[in-house]
């Protein structure tokens, strides 16, 4: 196929070599914090200070972090591949953009964005958010991190499903396959006959559904795979 349509899904593993902790690896974020406390609307209602401070810390870490060869290779693919490339990420760290990627689909939100819990308006988040900041549009003290929490619906699902329905290749990179709907994308891609590729350090929960699995660090496997696509 001359110019295959490609859908890429990335997870925390692609940013691990940039020094950002993953969620479920040993010592990962979910070993240090309870999901119910820091990543649910109920947790935010109970203790907004804790939640805002959790994401302030993550925002500061992401701000300092530098993109790695995995992010760089995907940016190169987006710029040089002649077919469609949709880059979907579960990451909120902004490293794909730092690497030069454009039009990144942030299905779980973004640390550099604030969201009004009252009117859904969005604006650039300050490096340090405070509880009760007012929305610049409706003036309610309802600012929150623009992160999709457990129990909320991921963003841009229509666009992602449309791209998957036309995909020739689906690639999952650095994601453990624990969180739906992202973990179900491989099934959707298989359904339309797309070639499926997993690049992960350890086999994911859904590894059996992928035709081609490339274990290893994303900084090595992703550039190699991108070279293959661009020279085929
Ligand atoms: P996880 O922490 O669940 O999984 C990270 C995966 O990356 C693991 O399977 C690791 O084996 C792999 N990995 C680690 N280092 C790697 C490297 N250098 N190269 C390649 N792979 C590597 O993170 P996600 O799957 O992204 O959601 O988690 C999905 C969602 O769960 C997150 O978006 C977040 C979390 O709860 C919300 O907060 C809503």
JSON list of N, CA, C and O in Angstrom, two decimals, residues 153-185:
[
{"chain": "A", "resi": 153, "resn": "UNK", "atom": "N", "xyz": [-16.21, 11.25, 30.34]},
{"chain": "A", "resi": 153, "resn": "UNK", "atom": "CA", "xyz": [-16.10, 10.72, 28.97]},
{"chain": "A", "resi": 153, "resn": "UNK", "atom": "C", "xyz": [-14.89, 11.32, 28.27]},
{"chain": "A", "resi": 153, "resn": "UNK", "atom": "O", "xyz": [-14.74, 12.54, 28.23]},
{"chain": "A", "resi": 154, "resn": "UNK", "atom": "N", "xyz": [-14.01, 10.46, 27.73]},
{"chain": "A", "resi": 154, "resn": "UNK", "atom": "CA", "xyz": [-12.84, 10.99, 27.01]},
{"chain": "A", "resi": 154, "resn": "UNK", "atom": "C", "xyz": [-13.25, 11.91, 25.86]},
{"chain": "A", "resi": 154, "resn": "UNK", "atom": "O", "xyz": [-14.34, 11.78, 25.30]},
{"chain": "A", "resi": 155, "resn": "UNK", "atom": "N", "xyz": [-12.35, 12.81, 25.53]},
{"chain": "A", "resi": 155, "resn": "UNK", "atom": "CA", "xyz": [-12.62, 13.81, 24.48]},
{"chain": "A", "resi": 155, "resn": "UNK", "atom": "C", "xyz": [-12.38, 13.20, 23.09]},
{"chain": "A", "resi": 155, "resn": "UNK", "atom": "O", "xyz": [-11.59, 12.28, 22.92]},
{"chain": "A", "resi": 156, "resn": "UNK", "atom": "N", "xyz": [-13.02, 13.84, 22.09]},
{"chain": "A", "resi": 156, "resn": "UNK", "atom": "CA", "xyz": [-12.76, 13.60, 20.66]},
{"chain": "A", "resi": 156, "resn": "UNK", "atom": "C", "xyz": [-13.04, 12.16, 20.20]},
{"chain": "A", "resi": 156, "resn": "UNK", "atom": "O", "xyz": [-12.41, 11.69, 19.24]},
{"chain": "A", "resi": 157, "resn": "UNK", "atom": "N", "xyz": [-13.95, 11.46, 20.87]},
{"chain": "A", "resi": 157, "resn": "UNK", "atom": "CA", "xyz": [-14.18, 10.07, 20.50]},
{"chain": "A", "resi": 157, "resn": "UNK", "atom": "C", "xyz": [-14.72, 9.92, 19.07]},
{"chain": "A", "resi": 157, "resn": "UNK", "atom": "O", "xyz": [-14.38, 8.96, 18.38]},
{"chain": "A", "resi": 158, "resn": "UNK", "atom": "N", "xyz": [-15.55, 10.87, 18.62]},
{"chain": "A", "resi": 158, "resn": "UNK", "atom": "CA", "xyz": [-16.09, 10.75, 17.25]},
{"chain": "A", "resi": 158, "resn": "UNK", "atom": "C", "xyz": [-14.97, 10.78, 16.22]},
{"chain": "A", "resi": 158, "resn": "UNK", "atom": "O", "xyz": [-14.92, 9.95, 15.31]},
{"chain": "A", "resi": 159, "resn": "UNK", "atom": "N", "xyz": [-14.08, 11.72, 16.42]},
{"chain": "A", "resi": 159, "resn": "UNK", "atom": "CA", "xyz": [-12.97, 11.86, 15.46]},
{"chain": "A", "resi": 159, "resn": "UNK", "atom": "C", "xyz": [-12.07, 10.62, 15.48]},
{"chain": "A", "resi": 159, "resn": "UNK", "atom": "O", "xyz": [-11.63, 10.14, 14.43]},
{"chain": "A", "resi": 160, "resn": "UNK", "atom": "N", "xyz": [-11.82, 10.10, 16.67]},
{"chain": "A", "resi": 160, "resn": "UNK", "atom": "CA", "xyz": [-10.94, 8.94, 16.79]},
{"chain": "A", "resi": 160, "resn": "UNK", "atom": "C", "xyz": [-11.61, 7.72, 16.13]},
{"chain": "A", "resi": 160, "resn": "UNK", "atom": "O", "xyz": [-10.98, 6.98, 15.36]},
{"chain": "A", "resi": 161, "resn": "UNK", "atom": "N", "xyz": [-12.89, 7.54, 16.40]},
{"chain": "A", "resi": 161, "resn": "UNK", "atom": "CA", "xyz": [-13.59, 6.36, 15.84]},
{"chain": "A", "resi": 161, "resn": "UNK", "atom": "C", "xyz": [-13.67, 6.45, 14.31]},
{"chain": "A", "resi": 161, "resn": "UNK", "atom": "O", "xyz": [-13.54, 5.45, 13.62]},
{"chain": "A", "resi": 162, "resn": "UNK", "atom": "N", "xyz": [-13.86, 7.67, 13.81]},
{"chain": "A", "resi": 162, "resn": "UNK", "atom": "CA", "xyz": [-13.89, 7.85, 12.35]},
{"chain": "A", "resi": 162, "resn": "UNK", "atom": "C", "xyz": [-12.55, 7.46, 11.73]},
{"chain": "A", "resi": 162, "resn": "UNK", "atom": "O", "xyz": [-12.49, 6.78, 10.71]},
{"chain": "A", "resi": 163, "resn": "UNK", "atom": "N", "xyz": [-11.48, 7.90, 12.37]},
{"chain": "A", "resi": 163, "resn": "UNK", "atom": "CA", "xyz": [-10.13, 7.59, 11.84]},
{"chain": "A", "resi": 163, "resn": "UNK", "atom": "C", "xyz": [-9.87, 6.08, 11.93]},
{"chain": "A", "resi": 163, "resn": "UNK", "atom": "O", "xyz": [-9.31, 5.48, 11.00]},
{"chain": "A", "resi": 164, "resn": "UNK", "atom": "N", "xyz": [-10.29, 5.46, 13.03]},
{"chain": "A", "resi": 164, "resn": "UNK", "atom": "CA", "xyz": [-10.07, 4.02, 13.18]},
{"chain": "A", "resi": 164, "resn": "UNK", "atom": "C", "xyz": [-10.85, 3.23, 12.13]},
{"chain": "A", "resi": 164, "resn": "UNK", "atom": "O", "xyz": [-10.38, 2.20, 11.63]},
{"chain": "A", "resi": 165, "resn": "UNK", "atom": "N", "xyz": [-12.01, 3.73, 11.76]},
{"chain": "A", "resi": 165, "resn": "UNK", "atom": "CA", "xyz": [-12.84, 3.03, 10.78]},
{"chain": "A", "resi": 165, "resn": "UNK", "atom": "C", "xyz": [-12.19, 3.03, 9.40]},
{"chain": "A", "resi": 165, "resn": "UNK", "atom": "O", "xyz": [-12.56, 2.24, 8.53]},
{"chain": "A", "resi": 166, "resn": "UNK", "atom": "N", "xyz": [-11.23, 3.96, 9.20]},
{"chain": "A", "resi": 166, "resn": "UNK", "atom": "CA", "xyz": [-10.55, 4.03, 7.89]},
{"chain": "A", "resi": 166, "resn": "UNK", "atom": "C", "xyz": [-9.07, 3.67, 7.98]},
{"chain": "A", "resi": 166, "resn": "UNK", "atom": "O", "xyz": [-8.32, 3.89, 7.04]},
{"chain": "A", "resi": 167, "resn": "UNK", "atom": "N", "xyz": [-8.67, 3.14, 9.13]},
{"chain": "A", "resi": 167, "resn": "UNK", "atom": "CA", "xyz": [-7.23, 2.93, 9.34]},
{"chain": "A", "resi": 167, "resn": "UNK", "atom": "C", "xyz": [-6.73, 1.72, 8.57]},
{"chain": "A", "resi": 167, "resn": "UNK", "atom": "O", "xyz": [-7.39, 0.69, 8.46]},
{"chain": "A", "resi": 168, "resn": "UNK", "atom": "N", "xyz": [-5.51, 1.86, 8.04]},
{"chain": "A", "resi": 168, "resn": "UNK", "atom": "CA", "xyz": [-4.80, 0.70, 7.46]},
{"chain": "A", "resi": 168, "resn": "UNK", "atom": "C", "xyz": [-3.82, 0.13, 8.49]},
{"chain": "A", "resi": 168, "resn": "UNK", "atom": "O", "xyz": [-3.49, -1.04, 8.45]},
{"chain": "A", "resi": 169, "resn": "UNK", "atom": "N", "xyz": [-3.34, 1.01, 9.36]},
{"chain": "A", "resi": 169, "resn": "UNK", "atom": "CA", "xyz": [-2.39, 0.58, 10.41]},
{"chain": "A", "resi": 169, "resn": "UNK", "atom": "C", "xyz": [-2.80, 1.24, 11.72]},
{"chain": "A", "resi": 169, "resn": "UNK", "atom": "O", "xyz": [-3.09, 2.45, 11.75]},
{"chain": "A", "resi": 170, "resn": "UNK", "atom": "N", "xyz": [-2.85, 0.45, 12.79]},
{"chain": "A", "resi": 170, "resn": "UNK", "atom": "CA", "xyz": [-3.08, 1.01, 14.13]},
{"chain": "A", "resi": 170, "resn": "UNK", "atom": "C", "xyz": [-1.88, 0.63, 15.00]},
{"chain": "A", "resi": 170, "resn": "UNK", "atom": "O", "xyz": [-1.48, -0.54, 15.05]},
{"chain": "A", "resi": 171, "resn": "UNK", "atom": "N", "xyz": [-1.33, 1.61, 15.69]},
{"chain": "A", "resi": 171, "resn": "UNK", "atom": "CA", "xyz": [-0.15, 1.38, 16.51]},
{"chain": "A", "resi": 171, "resn": "UNK", "atom": "C", "xyz": [-0.40, 1.87, 17.92]},
{"chain": "A", "resi": 171, "resn": "UNK", "atom": "O", "xyz": [-0.86, 3.00, 18.11]},
{"chain": "A", "resi": 172, "resn": "UNK", "atom": "N", "xyz": [-0.12, 1.03, 18.91]},
{"chain": "A", "resi": 172, "resn": "UNK", "atom": "CA", "xyz": [-0.23, 1.46, 20.32]},
{"chain": "A", "resi": 172, "resn": "UNK", "atom": "C", "xyz": [1.18, 1.47, 20.90]},
{"chain": "A", "resi": 172, "resn": "UNK", "atom": "O", "xyz": [1.93, 0.50, 20.77]},
{"chain": "A", "resi": 173, "resn": "UNK", "atom": "N", "xyz": [1.52, 2.59, 21.55]},
{"chain": "A", "resi": 173, "resn": "UNK", "atom": "CA", "xyz": [2.90, 2.76, 22.06]},
{"chain": "A", "resi": 173, "resn": "UNK", "atom": "C", "xyz": [2.86, 3.14, 23.55]},
{"chain": "A", "resi": 173, "resn": "UNK", "atom": "O", "xyz": [2.21, 4.13, 23.92]},
{"chain": "A", "resi": 174, "resn": "UNK", "atom": "N", "xyz": [3.53, 2.35, 24.39]},
{"chain": "A", "resi": 174, "resn": "UNK", "atom": "CA", "xyz": [3.69, 2.72, 25.79]},
{"chain": "A", "resi": 174, "resn": "UNK", "atom": "C", "xyz": [2.41, 2.84, 26.57]},
{"chain": "A", "resi": 174, "resn": "UNK", "atom": "O", "xyz": [2.26, 3.73, 27.41]},
{"chain": "A", "resi": 175, "resn": "UNK", "atom": "N", "xyz": [1.47, 1.93, 26.32]},
{"chain": "A", "resi": 175, "resn": "UNK", "atom": "CA", "xyz": [0.22, 1.95, 27.08]},
{"chain": "A", "resi": 175, "resn": "UNK", "atom": "C", "xyz": [-0.11, 0.54, 27.54]},
{"chain": "A", "resi": 175, "resn": "UNK", "atom": "O", "xyz": [0.04, -0.41, 26.78]},
{"chain": "A", "resi": 176, "resn": "UNK", "atom": "N", "xyz": [-0.57, 0.44, 28.79]},
{"chain": "A", "resi": 176, "resn": "UNK", "atom": "CA", "xyz": [-0.73, -0.88, 29.40]},
{"chain": "A", "resi": 176, "resn": "UNK", "atom": "C", "xyz": [-2.02, -1.59, 29.01]},
{"chain": "A", "resi": 176, "resn": "UNK", "atom": "O", "xyz": [-2.23, -2.74, 29.38]},
{"chain": "A", "resi": 177, "resn": "UNK", "atom": "N", "xyz": [-2.92, -0.88, 28.33]},
{"chain": "A", "resi": 177, "resn": "UNK", "atom": "CA", "xyz": [-4.17, -1.51, 27.89]},
{"chain": "A", "resi": 177, "resn": "UNK", "atom": "C", "xyz": [-5.14, -1.78, 29.03]},
{"chain": "A", "resi": 177, "resn": "UNK", "atom": "O", "xyz": [-5.98, -2.68, 28.95]},
{"chain": "A", "resi": 178, "resn": "UNK", "atom": "N", "xyz": [-5.05, -0.96, 30.07]},
{"chain": "A", "resi": 178, "resn": "UNK", "atom": "CA", "xyz": [-5.95, -1.14, 31.22]},
{"chain": "A", "resi": 178, "resn": "UNK", "atom": "C", "xyz": [-7.17, -0.23, 31.17]},
{"chain": "A", "resi": 178, "resn": "UNK", "atom": "O", "xyz": [-8.14, -0.48, 31.89]},
{"chain": "A", "resi": 179, "resn": "UNK", "atom": "N", "xyz": [-7.09, 0.87, 30.42]},
{"chain": "A", "resi": 179, "resn": "UNK", "atom": "CA", "xyz": [-8.12, 1.90, 30.52]},
{"chain": "A", "resi": 179, "resn": "UNK", "atom": "C", "xyz": [-8.91, 2.00, 29.21]},
{"chain": "A", "resi": 179, "resn": "UNK", "atom": "O", "xyz": [-8.33, 2.22, 28.15]},
{"chain": "A", "resi": 180, "resn": "UNK", "atom": "N", "xyz": [-10.22, 1.83, 29.32]},
{"chain": "A", "resi": 180, "resn": "UNK", "atom": "CA", "xyz": [-11.10, 1.92, 28.16]},
{"chain": "A", "resi": 180, "resn": "UNK", "atom": "C", "xyz": [-11.65, 3.34, 28.09]},
{"chain": "A", "resi": 180, "resn": "UNK", "atom": "O", "xyz": [-11.71, 4.02, 29.09]},
{"chain": "A", "resi": 181, "resn": "UNK", "atom": "N", "xyz": [-12.01, 3.86, 26.93]},
{"chain": "A", "resi": 181, "resn": "UNK", "atom": "CA", "xyz": [-12.11, 3.15, 25.66]},
{"chain": "A", "resi": 181, "resn": "UNK", "atom": "C", "xyz": [-10.79, 2.94, 24.91]},
{"chain": "A", "resi": 181, "resn": "UNK", "atom": "O", "xyz": [-10.76, 2.16, 23.96]},
{"chain": "A", "resi": 182, "resn": "UNK", "atom": "N", "xyz": [-9.69, 3.58, 25.34]},
{"chain": "A", "resi": 182, "resn": "UNK", "atom": "CA", "xyz": [-8.45, 3.48, 24.54]},
{"chain": "A", "resi": 182, "resn": "UNK", "atom": "C", "xyz": [-8.02, 2.03, 24.34]},
{"chain": "A", "resi": 182, "resn": "UNK", "atom": "O", "xyz": [-7.59, 1.64, 23.25]},
{"chain": "A", "resi": 183, "resn": "UNK", "atom": "N", "xyz": [-8.18, 1.22, 25.38]},
{"chain": "A", "resi": 183, "resn": "UNK", "atom": "CA", "xyz": [-7.74, -0.18, 25.29]},
{"chain": "A", "resi": 183, "resn": "UNK", "atom": "C", "xyz": [-8.55, -0.96, 24.25]},
{"chain": "A", "resi": 183, "resn": "UNK", "atom": "O", "xyz": [-8.13, -2.04, 23.82]},
{"chain": "A", "resi": 184, "resn": "UNK", "atom": "N", "xyz": [-9.70, -0.43, 23.84]},
{"chain": "A", "resi": 184, "resn": "UNK", "atom": "CA", "xyz": [-10.54, -1.11, 22.86]},
{"chain": "A", "resi": 184, "resn": "UNK", "atom": "C", "xyz": [-10.25, -0.69, 21.41]},
{"chain": "A", "resi": 184, "resn": "UNK", "atom": "O", "xyz": [-10.82, -1.26, 20.47]},
{"chain": "A", "resi": 185, "resn": "UNK", "atom": "N", "xyz": [-9.35, 0.28, 21.21]},
{"chain": "A", "resi": 185, "resn": "UNK", "atom": "CA", "xyz": [-9.10, 0.75, 19.84]},
{"chain": "A", "resi": 185, "resn": "UNK", "atom": "C", "xyz": [-8.55, -0.37, 18.96]},
{"chain": "A", "resi": 185, "resn": "UNK", "atom": "O", "xyz": [-8.83, -0.43, 17.76]}
]
